Amino acid sequence: MRLNDGAFVAARDGRLVVGHVDRPFELWQADAGVLVLLAEIARGTPAGELARALAPEATGRAEVSAPGAAAVSAALARLRQAHVVTDAPRPALRDANIEIARAVSATPDLHADAEFMRAARACEDLTLTSAAARYALWTAVRHIVSAQVPGAVVECGVWRGGSMLLTALALKDMGVTDRDLYLYDTFGWDWDKPGEHDGFAGTAPAQPGPGPGSCPAPDGEPCGQPAGGMTDGVSAAEVHRRITAAGYPAGRIHCVPGLVQDTLPDRAPATIALLRLDTDQYDSTRHELRELYPRVAPGGVVLVDDYGKLSGATRATDEYLAGLDRPVLLHRIDTQGRIFVKPAER
């Protein structure tokens, strides 16, 4: 047992919270006893010896009351649930330097939406989107249902399927199971080559290279293929299974393998109610907007995940929208990501 990579302790509203950067909905309010418990775990104290190690005579801290074995066991269970401690450490999917502030500040008001919280927790480890981005998607799905916007829900860039699972749960929460879901991805973590416009926003443009990893990010990660757990490809069959396991009809879930430049528009639905773009790069994002945005119904919602973070997705979006007859308002979701509603036709 050890502290997990990505675990943190932070102050919020004058109190301490413990959590993990990949679990923004599992923050736990801590006290001094929890901090001492974490310190003992960091020292390598075995779980069976923690209660004795935390006794005042052992710690020399009379102000911290000694928890019993049952209390220690309960605290460890909670810490495991929050991924703060683990028996099988693995790299954090998110950058702790960026995500701690978002995890601490973005979630308190979202706890009021009990259905969203249940759905968001079901998607942990299946998406890298922030709490704010997940809530934006959740409310966008509810909007297209309430406003009776016709069409399918389309996502380009699926990874492990967390965003589409959240979409399916939002639809089910509103009693809707007849919307088609289209998921476009290579489903093998294959990337097209980064082009001259790709890279991280605010850095020098990438130079075309032999494949993923040809343009370094500021933190040393390649912009074509992130490091750590994100390099694990997930098959279309596995993504399909995850969504059907949540109770969404299998016949309404369409996983389309391949680069979007090869699969769109031939395998796209005629009408789209919600379009989510998350393929990161300039060429793919430009292709998606050119082929899919004309199919978005008036009143439909578009989300661009990496706008503001990755220069390719940002530039492709700006260039495409600049050529539209009807301008749109790009609303900032978080430190990255934009959302807008397609205007009605003239």
mmCIF file of C-alpha atoms in Angstrom:
data_model
loop_
_atom_site.group_PDB
_atom_site.id
_atom_site.type_symbol
_atom_site.label_atom_id
_atom_site.label_comp_id
_atom_site.label_asym_id
_atom_site.label_seq_id
_atom_site.Cartn_x
_atom_site.Cartn_y
_atom_site.Cartn_z
ATOM 1 C CA MET A 1 0.000 0.000 0.000
ATOM 2 C CA ARG A 2 1.276 3.472 -0.913
ATOM 3 C CA LEU A 3 0.153 6.947 -1.851
ATOM 4 C CA ASN A 4 -1.036 7.041 -5.443
ATOM 5 C CA ASP A 5 0.572 9.293 -8.029
ATOM 6 C CA GLY A 6 -1.714 12.291 -8.481
ATOM 7 C CA ALA A 7 -3.040 12.282 -4.899
ATOM 8 C CA PHE A 8 -3.175 15.675 -3.196
ATOM 9 C CA VAL A 9 -4.167 17.609 -0.093
ATOM 10 C CA ALA A 10 -5.501 21.142 -0.645
ATOM 11 C CA ALA A 11 -7.288 23.901 1.259
ATOM 12 C CA ARG A 12 -10.852 24.912 0.363
ATOM 13 C CA ASP A 13 -13.021 27.309 2.378
ATOM 14 C CA GLY A 14 -10.580 27.130 5.256
ATOM 15 C CA ARG A 15 -10.710 23.337 5.394
ATOM 16 C CA LEU A 16 -8.513 20.583 4.035
ATOM 17 C CA VAL A 17 -9.663 18.259 1.271
ATOM 18 C CA VAL A 18 -7.966 15.088 0.075
ATOM 19 C CA GLY A 19 -8.378 13.758 -3.440
ATOM 20 C CA HIS A 20 -6.854 12.532 -6.676
ATOM 21 C CA VAL A 21 -6.543 14.492 -9.911
ATOM 22 C CA ASP A 22 -8.332 11.743 -11.865
ATOM 23 C CA ARG A 23 -11.267 11.633 -9.419
ATOM 24 C CA PRO A 24 -12.630 15.204 -9.191
ATOM 25 C CA PHE A 25 -15.952 14.007 -7.752
ATOM 26 C CA GLU A 26 -14.418 12.068 -4.859
ATOM 27 C CA LEU A 27 -12.941 14.911 -2.781
ATOM 28 C CA TRP A 28 -12.926 14.103 0.897
ATOM 29 C CA GLN A 29 -12.855 16.623 3.726
ATOM 30 C CA ALA A 30 -9.906 15.757 5.929
ATOM 31 C CA ASP A 31 -8.836 16.414 9.501
ATOM 32 C CA ALA A 32 -5.496 16.272 11.280
ATOM 33 C CA GLY A 33 -5.874 12.550 11.888
ATOM 34 C CA VAL A 34 -6.164 11.852 8.172
ATOM 35 C CA LEU A 35 -3.006 13.850 7.500
ATOM 36 C CA VAL A 36 -1.101 11.831 10.099
ATOM 37 C CA LEU A 37 -2.509 8.643 8.556
ATOM 38 C CA LEU A 38 -1.270 9.735 5.125
ATOM 39 C CA ALA A 39 2.134 10.542 6.587
ATOM 40 C CA GLU A 40 2.410 7.024 8.027
ATOM 41 C CA ILE A 41 1.404 5.494 4.700
ATOM 42 C CA ALA A 42 4.050 7.619 2.990
ATOM 43 C CA ARG A 43 6.600 6.259 5.481
ATOM 44 C CA GLY A 44 5.685 2.721 4.408
ATOM 45 C CA THR A 45 3.835 1.645 7.565
ATOM 46 C CA PRO A 46 1.831 -1.538 6.763
ATOM 47 C CA ALA A 47 -1.959 -1.263 6.990
ATOM 48 C CA GLY A 48 -2.123 -3.675 9.911
ATOM 49 C CA GLU A 49 0.227 -1.509 11.985
ATOM 50 C CA LEU A 50 -1.344 1.878 11.304
ATOM 51 C CA ALA A 51 -3.596 2.010 14.369
ATOM 52 C CA ARG A 52 -0.666 1.315 16.694
ATOM 53 C CA ALA A 53 1.586 3.739 14.814
ATOM 54 C CA LEU A 54 -1.004 6.522 15.198
ATOM 55 C CA ALA A 55 -1.309 6.199 18.977
ATOM 56 C CA PRO A 56 -0.263 9.406 20.818
ATOM 57 C CA GLU A 57 2.563 7.616 22.587
ATOM 58 C CA ALA A 58 3.941 6.528 19.200
ATOM 59 C CA THR A 59 3.533 9.841 17.390
ATOM 60 C CA GLY A 60 4.308 12.141 20.295
ATOM 61 C CA ARG A 61 1.249 14.207 19.258
ATOM 62 C CA ALA A 62 -1.169 14.219 22.159
ATOM 63 C CA GLU A 63 -3.446 16.682 20.338
ATOM 64 C CA VAL A 64 -4.305 14.008 17.741
ATOM 65 C CA SER A 65 -6.566 11.366 19.231
ATOM 66 C CA ALA A 66 -5.710 7.753 18.524
ATOM 67 C CA PRO A 67 -8.173 6.129 16.089
ATOM 68 C CA GLY A 68 -9.223 2.572 16.665
ATOM 69 C CA ALA A 69 -8.632 -0.229 14.180
ATOM 70 C CA ALA A 70 -12.180 0.144 12.831
ATOM 71 C CA ALA A 71 -11.735 3.876 12.246
ATOM 72 C CA VAL A 72 -8.428 3.310 10.460
ATOM 73 C CA SER A 73 -10.012 0.616 8.297
ATOM 74 C CA ALA A 74 -12.889 2.924 7.375
ATOM 75 C CA ALA A 75 -10.502 5.762 6.542
ATOM 76 C CA LEU A 76 -8.389 3.481 4.347
ATOM 77 C CA ALA A 77 -11.486 2.314 2.482
ATOM 78 C CA ARG A 78 -12.450 5.920 1.784
ATOM 79 C CA LEU A 79 -8.919 6.791 0.690
ATOM 80 C CA ARG A 80 -8.862 3.801 -1.656
ATOM 81 C CA GLN A 81 -12.211 4.815 -3.154
ATOM 82 C CA ALA A 82 -10.796 8.274 -3.833
ATOM 83 C CA HIS A 83 -7.629 6.711 -5.355
ATOM 84 C CA VAL A 84 -5.472 8.506 -2.780
ATOM 85 C CA VAL A 85 -3.913 5.238 -1.618
ATOM 86 C CA THR A 86 -3.520 2.112 -3.682
ATOM 87 C CA ASP A 87 -1.950 -1.327 -3.806
ATOM 88 C CA ALA A 88 -1.283 -1.036 -7.544
ATOM 89 C CA PRO A 89 0.167 2.400 -8.324
ATOM 90 C CA ARG A 90 -0.127 3.732 -11.851
ATOM 91 C CA PRO A 91 0.656 7.065 -13.503
ATOM 92 C CA ALA A 92 -1.972 9.767 -13.106
ATOM 93 C CA LEU A 93 -3.756 10.497 -16.369
ATOM 94 C CA ARG A 94 -3.946 14.214 -15.630
ATOM 95 C CA ASP A 95 -1.216 16.737 -14.844
ATOM 96 C CA ALA A 96 -1.405 17.431 -11.107
ATOM 97 C CA ASN A 97 -0.032 20.962 -11.502
ATOM 98 C CA ILE A 98 -2.992 21.866 -13.722
ATOM 99 C CA GLU A 99 -5.797 19.732 -12.342
ATOM 100 C CA ILE A 100 -5.657 20.254 -8.569
ATOM 101 C CA ALA A 101 -7.055 23.776 -8.744
ATOM 102 C CA ARG A 102 -9.811 22.662 -11.113
ATOM 103 C CA ALA A 103 -10.731 19.679 -8.970
ATOM 104 C CA VAL A 104 -10.881 21.767 -5.806
ATOM 105 C CA SER A 105 -12.812 24.700 -7.252
ATOM 106 C CA ALA A 106 -15.086 23.272 -9.941
ATOM 107 C CA THR A 107 -17.254 20.713 -8.197
ATOM 108 C CA PRO A 108 -19.056 22.067 -5.095
ATOM 109 C CA ASP A 109 -22.160 23.387 -6.883
ATOM 110 C CA LEU A 110 -22.377 20.298 -9.098
ATOM 111 C CA HIS A 111 -23.092 18.104 -6.089
ATOM 112 C CA ALA A 112 -26.618 19.540 -6.083
ATOM 113 C CA ASP A 113 -27.336 17.611 -9.295
ATOM 114 C CA ALA A 114 -27.522 14.091 -7.901
ATOM 115 C CA GLU A 115 -28.184 12.390 -11.246
ATOM 116 C CA PHE A 116 -25.209 14.115 -12.834
ATOM 117 C CA MET A 117 -22.947 13.146 -9.948
ATOM 118 C CA ARG A 118 -23.929 9.484 -10.281
ATOM 119 C CA ALA A 119 -23.350 9.565 -14.035
ATOM 120 C CA ALA A 120 -20.055 11.468 -13.765
ATOM 121 C CA ARG A 121 -18.685 8.966 -11.258
ATOM 122 C CA ALA A 122 -19.615 6.119 -13.612
ATOM 123 C CA CYS A 123 -17.287 7.681 -16.191
ATOM 124 C CA GLU A 124 -14.207 8.034 -13.982
ATOM 125 C CA ASP A 125 -11.037 6.716 -15.659
ATOM 126 C CA LEU A 126 -12.857 6.724 -19.011
ATOM 127 C CA THR A 127 -12.438 10.413 -19.837
ATOM 128 C CA LEU A 128 -9.880 13.144 -19.227
ATOM 129 C CA THR A 129 -12.422 15.951 -19.389
ATOM 130 C CA SER A 130 -12.750 18.208 -16.347
ATOM 131 C CA ALA A 131 -15.762 18.415 -14.061
ATOM 132 C CA ALA A 132 -16.872 21.607 -15.810
ATOM 133 C CA ALA A 133 -16.545 20.013 -19.260
ATOM 134 C CA ARG A 134 -18.542 16.987 -18.192
ATOM 135 C CA TYR A 135 -21.289 19.173 -16.816
ATOM 136 C CA ALA A 136 -21.341 21.204 -20.039
ATOM 137 C CA LEU A 137 -21.889 17.987 -21.996
ATOM 138 C CA TRP A 138 -24.537 16.785 -19.541
ATOM 139 C CA THR A 139 -26.529 20.013 -19.831
ATOM 140 C CA ALA A 140 -26.080 20.095 -23.616
ATOM 141 C CA VAL A 141 -27.670 16.645 -23.900
ATOM 142 C CA ARG A 142 -30.545 17.728 -21.695
ATOM 143 C CA HIS A 143 -30.967 20.850 -23.844
ATOM 144 C CA ILE A 144 -31.319 19.000 -27.145
ATOM 145 C CA VAL A 145 -33.948 16.743 -25.584
ATOM 146 C CA SER A 146 -35.905 19.544 -23.917
ATOM 147 C CA ALA A 147 -35.726 21.733 -27.044
ATOM 148 C CA GLN A 148 -36.616 18.763 -29.264
ATOM 149 C CA VAL A 149 -33.615 19.336 -31.511
ATOM 150 C CA PRO A 150 -33.697 16.497 -34.078
ATOM 151 C CA GLY A 151 -30.779 14.279 -34.934
ATOM 152 C CA ALA A 152 -28.046 12.029 -33.603
ATOM 153 C CA VAL A 153 -25.295 12.657 -31.083
ATOM 154 C CA VAL A 154 -21.856 12.520 -32.740
ATOM 155 C CA GLU A 155 -18.408 12.360 -31.172
ATOM 156 C CA CYS A 156 -15.089 12.464 -33.022
ATOM 157 C CA GLY A 157 -12.271 11.323 -30.744
ATOM 158 C CA VAL A 158 -13.624 8.730 -28.325
ATOM 159 C CA TRP A 159 -10.694 7.209 -26.399
ATOM 160 C CA ARG A 160 -12.271 5.008 -23.699
ATOM 161 C CA GLY A 161 -15.835 6.176 -24.344
ATOM 162 C CA GLY A 162 -16.373 8.190 -21.163
ATOM 163 C CA SER A 163 -18.051 11.174 -22.823
ATOM 164 C CA MET A 164 -20.450 9.023 -24.824
ATOM 165 C CA LEU A 165 -21.214 6.963 -21.730
ATOM 166 C CA LEU A 166 -22.093 10.195 -19.948
ATOM 167 C CA THR A 167 -24.235 11.174 -22.947
ATOM 168 C CA ALA A 168 -26.089 7.865 -22.850
ATOM 169 C CA LEU A 169 -26.706 8.220 -19.105
ATOM 170 C CA ALA A 170 -28.022 11.765 -19.610
ATOM 171 C CA LEU A 171 -30.406 10.547 -22.307
ATOM 172 C CA LYS A 172 -31.580 7.658 -20.152
ATOM 173 C CA ASP A 173 -32.123 10.036 -17.233
ATOM 174 C CA MET A 174 -34.618 11.896 -19.444
ATOM 175 C CA GLY A 175 -36.287 8.708 -20.607
ATOM 176 C CA VAL A 176 -34.761 8.820 -24.099
ATOM 177 C CA THR A 177 -33.295 5.702 -25.734
ATOM 178 C CA ASP A 178 -34.076 6.324 -29.410
ATOM 179 C CA ARG A 179 -31.262 8.758 -30.239
ATOM 180 C CA ASP A 180 -28.497 7.335 -32.385
ATOM 181 C CA LEU A 181 -24.965 7.723 -31.011
ATOM 182 C CA TYR A 182 -22.112 7.886 -33.546
ATOM 183 C CA LEU A 183 -18.548 7.392 -32.291
ATOM 184 C CA TYR A 184 -15.615 8.066 -34.627
ATOM 185 C CA ASP A 185 -12.114 7.009 -33.609
ATOM 186 C CA THR A 186 -9.260 4.789 -34.731
ATOM 187 C CA PHE A 187 -9.985 2.734 -31.570
ATOM 188 C CA GLY A 188 -6.353 1.683 -31.578
ATOM 189 C CA TRP A 189 -4.645 4.915 -30.575
ATOM 190 C CA ASP A 190 -3.301 5.483 -34.058
ATOM 191 C CA TRP A 191 -2.765 9.129 -34.966
ATOM 192 C CA ASP A 192 -2.451 10.967 -38.231
ATOM 193 C CA LYS A 193 0.773 12.901 -38.582
ATOM 194 C CA PRO A 194 0.807 16.307 -36.842
ATOM 195 C CA GLY A 195 0.958 19.155 -39.318
ATOM 196 C CA GLU A 196 2.472 22.587 -39.352
ATOM 197 C CA HIS A 197 -0.437 24.090 -37.392
ATOM 198 C CA ASP A 198 -0.414 21.517 -34.581
ATOM 199 C CA GLY A 199 1.120 21.885 -31.149
ATOM 200 C CA PHE A 200 0.201 23.451 -27.839
ATOM 201 C CA ALA A 201 -1.309 26.924 -27.851
ATOM 202 C CA GLY A 202 1.290 29.579 -27.141
ATOM 203 C CA THR A 203 4.219 27.481 -28.356
ATOM 204 C CA ALA A 204 6.000 27.322 -31.692
ATOM 205 C CA PRO A 205 4.095 25.445 -34.409
ATOM 206 C CA ALA A 206 4.939 21.798 -34.902
ATOM 207 C CA GLN A 207 7.133 20.696 -37.753
ATOM 208 C CA PRO A 208 5.768 17.822 -39.851
ATOM 209 C CA GLY A 209 7.427 14.640 -38.696
ATOM 210 C CA PRO A 210 7.274 10.886 -39.089
ATOM 211 C CA GLY A 211 4.288 10.417 -36.807
ATOM 212 C CA PRO A 212 3.019 10.920 -33.260
ATOM 213 C CA GLY A 213 5.439 12.662 -30.967
ATOM 214 C CA SER A 214 7.128 14.922 -33.503
ATOM 215 C CA CYS A 215 6.272 18.160 -31.702
ATOM 216 C CA PRO A 216 7.225 18.398 -28.011
ATOM 217 C CA ALA A 217 4.837 19.929 -25.527
ATOM 218 C CA PRO A 218 6.027 22.393 -22.882
ATOM 219 C CA ASP A 219 6.107 19.640 -20.260
ATOM 220 C CA GLY A 220 8.000 17.242 -22.497
ATOM 221 C CA GLU A 221 5.015 15.216 -23.703
ATOM 222 C CA PRO A 222 4.638 14.795 -27.465
ATOM 223 C CA CYS A 223 1.685 16.705 -28.880
ATOM 224 C CA GLY A 224 0.798 13.827 -31.190
ATOM 225 C CA GLN A 225 0.488 11.157 -28.533
ATOM 226 C CA PRO A 226 0.209 11.856 -24.803
ATOM 227 C CA ALA A 227 2.256 9.834 -22.373
ATOM 228 C CA GLY A 228 1.172 7.657 -19.475
ATOM 229 C CA GLY A 229 -2.127 5.774 -19.345
ATOM 230 C CA MET A 230 -3.559 7.630 -22.336
ATOM 231 C CA THR A 231 -1.453 5.537 -24.701
ATOM 232 C CA ASP A 232 -3.709 2.535 -24.057
ATOM 233 C CA GLY A 233 -5.950 1.957 -27.058
ATOM 234 C CA VAL A 234 -9.495 0.734 -26.493
ATOM 235 C CA SER A 235 -11.311 -1.350 -29.079
ATOM 236 C CA ALA A 236 -14.610 -0.322 -30.624
ATOM 237 C CA ALA A 237 -16.159 -3.487 -29.205
ATOM 238 C CA GLU A 238 -15.097 -2.559 -25.668
ATOM 239 C CA VAL A 239 -16.445 0.988 -25.970
ATOM 240 C CA HIS A 240 -19.707 -0.389 -27.376
ATOM 241 C CA ARG A 241 -19.951 -2.859 -24.496
ATOM 242 C CA ARG A 242 -19.420 -0.155 -21.889
ATOM 243 C CA ILE A 243 -22.297 1.928 -23.190
ATOM 244 C CA THR A 244 -24.685 -0.988 -23.650
ATOM 245 C CA ALA A 245 -23.818 -2.180 -20.126
ATOM 246 C CA ALA A 246 -25.296 1.111 -18.900
ATOM 247 C CA GLY A 247 -28.603 0.114 -20.499
ATOM 248 C CA TYR A 248 -28.504 2.022 -23.783
ATOM 249 C CA PRO A 249 -29.804 0.011 -26.782
ATOM 250 C CA ALA A 250 -27.001 -1.677 -28.704
ATOM 251 C CA GLY A 251 -28.608 -0.953 -32.063
ATOM 252 C CA ARG A 252 -28.435 2.794 -31.400
ATOM 253 C CA ILE A 253 -24.653 2.820 -30.834
ATOM 254 C CA HIS A 254 -22.535 3.087 -33.969
ATOM 255 C CA CYS A 255 -18.748 2.834 -33.529
ATOM 256 C CA VAL A 256 -16.943 3.811 -36.739
ATOM 257 C CA PRO A 257 -13.229 2.859 -36.742
ATOM 258 C CA GLY A 258 -10.670 4.769 -38.784
ATOM 259 C CA LEU A 259 -9.356 8.273 -39.305
ATOM 260 C CA VAL A 260 -12.176 10.777 -39.716
ATOM 261 C CA GLN A 261 -10.633 11.909 -42.996
ATOM 262 C CA ASP A 262 -11.429 8.413 -44.316
ATOM 263 C CA THR A 263 -14.807 7.739 -42.667
ATOM 264 C CA LEU A 264 -16.512 11.144 -43.012
ATOM 265 C CA PRO A 265 -18.853 12.078 -44.565
ATOM 266 C CA ASP A 266 -19.721 8.651 -46.015
ATOM 267 C CA ARG A 267 -20.643 7.139 -42.660
ATOM 268 C CA ALA A 268 -22.205 10.190 -41.009
ATOM 269 C CA PRO A 269 -25.855 10.617 -39.988
ATOM 270 C CA ALA A 270 -27.979 12.995 -42.045
ATOM 271 C CA THR A 271 -28.959 15.166 -39.065
ATOM 272 C CA ILE A 272 -26.980 15.931 -35.921
ATOM 273 C CA ALA A 273 -28.333 17.376 -32.671
ATOM 274 C CA LEU A 274 -25.066 17.425 -30.710
ATOM 275 C CA LEU A 275 -21.537 17.370 -32.123
ATOM 276 C CA ARG A 276 -18.499 16.872 -29.885
ATOM 277 C CA LEU A 277 -15.027 17.233 -31.425
ATOM 278 C CA ASP A 278 -11.961 15.865 -29.648
ATOM 279 C CA THR A 279 -9.386 14.781 -32.233
ATOM 280 C CA ASP A 280 -6.944 17.530 -31.229
ATOM 281 C CA GLN A 281 -5.304 18.284 -34.546
ATOM 282 C CA TYR A 282 -5.845 20.865 -37.258
ATOM 283 C CA ASP A 283 -6.542 18.630 -40.260
ATOM 284 C CA SER A 284 -8.989 16.318 -38.501
ATOM 285 C CA THR A 285 -10.868 19.150 -36.746
ATOM 286 C CA ARG A 286 -11.139 21.135 -39.964
ATOM 287 C CA HIS A 287 -12.437 18.063 -41.805
ATOM 288 C CA GLU A 288 -15.009 17.329 -39.093
ATOM 289 C CA LEU A 289 -16.379 20.866 -39.108
ATOM 290 C CA ARG A 290 -16.525 21.025 -42.893
ATOM 291 C CA GLU A 291 -18.340 17.702 -43.238
ATOM 292 C CA LEU A 292 -20.476 17.607 -40.094
ATOM 293 C CA TYR A 293 -21.412 21.158 -39.077
ATOM 294 C CA PRO A 294 -23.753 21.603 -42.081
ATOM 295 C CA ARG A 295 -25.650 18.565 -40.760
ATOM 296 C CA VAL A 296 -26.134 20.064 -37.276
ATOM 297 C CA ALA A 297 -29.761 21.075 -36.871
ATOM 298 C CA PRO A 298 -30.549 24.697 -35.954
ATOM 299 C CA GLY A 299 -30.508 24.862 -32.169
ATOM 300 C CA GLY A 300 -28.049 21.976 -32.027
ATOM 301 C CA VAL A 301 -24.986 22.120 -29.777
ATOM 302 C CA VAL A 302 -21.313 21.915 -30.753
ATOM 303 C CA LEU A 303 -18.490 21.287 -28.270
ATOM 304 C CA VAL A 304 -14.796 21.586 -29.193
ATOM 305 C CA ASP A 305 -12.768 19.956 -26.437
ATOM 306 C CA ASP A 306 -9.240 21.211 -27.058
ATOM 307 C CA TYR A 307 -9.971 24.777 -28.116
ATOM 308 C CA GLY A 308 -7.564 27.074 -26.277
ATOM 309 C CA LYS A 309 -5.147 24.275 -25.385
ATOM 310 C CA LEU A 310 -4.113 22.831 -28.730
ATOM 311 C CA SER A 311 -3.327 25.220 -31.534
ATOM 312 C CA GLY A 312 -4.543 22.876 -34.274
ATOM 313 C CA ALA A 313 -8.077 22.422 -32.950
ATOM 314 C CA THR A 314 -8.234 26.123 -32.063
ATOM 315 C CA ARG A 315 -7.092 27.377 -35.465
ATOM 316 C CA ALA A 316 -9.293 24.977 -37.420
ATOM 317 C CA THR A 317 -12.346 26.091 -35.432
ATOM 318 C CA ASP A 318 -11.593 29.788 -35.817
ATOM 319 C CA GLU A 319 -11.007 29.488 -39.552
ATOM 320 C CA TYR A 320 -14.171 27.504 -40.186
ATOM 321 C CA LEU A 321 -16.437 29.693 -38.073
ATOM 322 C CA ALA A 322 -15.038 32.858 -39.666
ATOM 323 C CA GLY A 323 -16.467 31.706 -42.988
ATOM 324 C CA LEU A 324 -20.029 31.184 -41.757
ATOM 325 C CA ASP A 325 -22.878 33.483 -42.730
ATOM 326 C CA ARG A 326 -24.285 33.290 -39.199
ATOM 327 C CA PRO A 327 -21.686 34.048 -36.479
ATOM 328 C CA VAL A 328 -21.754 32.030 -33.271
ATOM 329 C CA LEU A 329 -20.797 32.814 -29.682
ATOM 330 C CA LEU A 330 -18.020 30.531 -28.481
ATOM 331 C CA HIS A 331 -18.555 30.133 -24.743
ATOM 332 C CA ARG A 332 -15.529 29.132 -22.659
ATOM 333 C CA ILE A 333 -16.123 25.943 -20.676
ATOM 334 C CA ASP A 334 -12.929 25.709 -18.667
ATOM 335 C CA THR A 335 -9.217 26.273 -19.129
ATOM 336 C CA GLN A 336 -9.873 24.574 -22.450
ATOM 337 C CA GLY A 337 -12.973 23.805 -24.486
ATOM 338 C CA ARG A 338 -15.721 25.860 -26.131
ATOM 339 C CA ILE A 339 -19.447 25.299 -26.598
ATOM 340 C CA PHE A 340 -21.947 27.032 -28.863
ATOM 341 C CA VAL A 341 -25.476 26.620 -30.244
ATOM 342 C CA LYS A 342 -26.023 26.644 -33.994
ATOM 343 C CA PRO A 343 -28.139 29.676 -34.922
ATOM 344 C CA ALA A 344 -31.467 29.344 -36.657
ATOM 345 C CA GLU A 345 -31.441 29.684 -40.415
ATOM 346 C CA ARG A 346 -32.273 33.079 -41.894
#
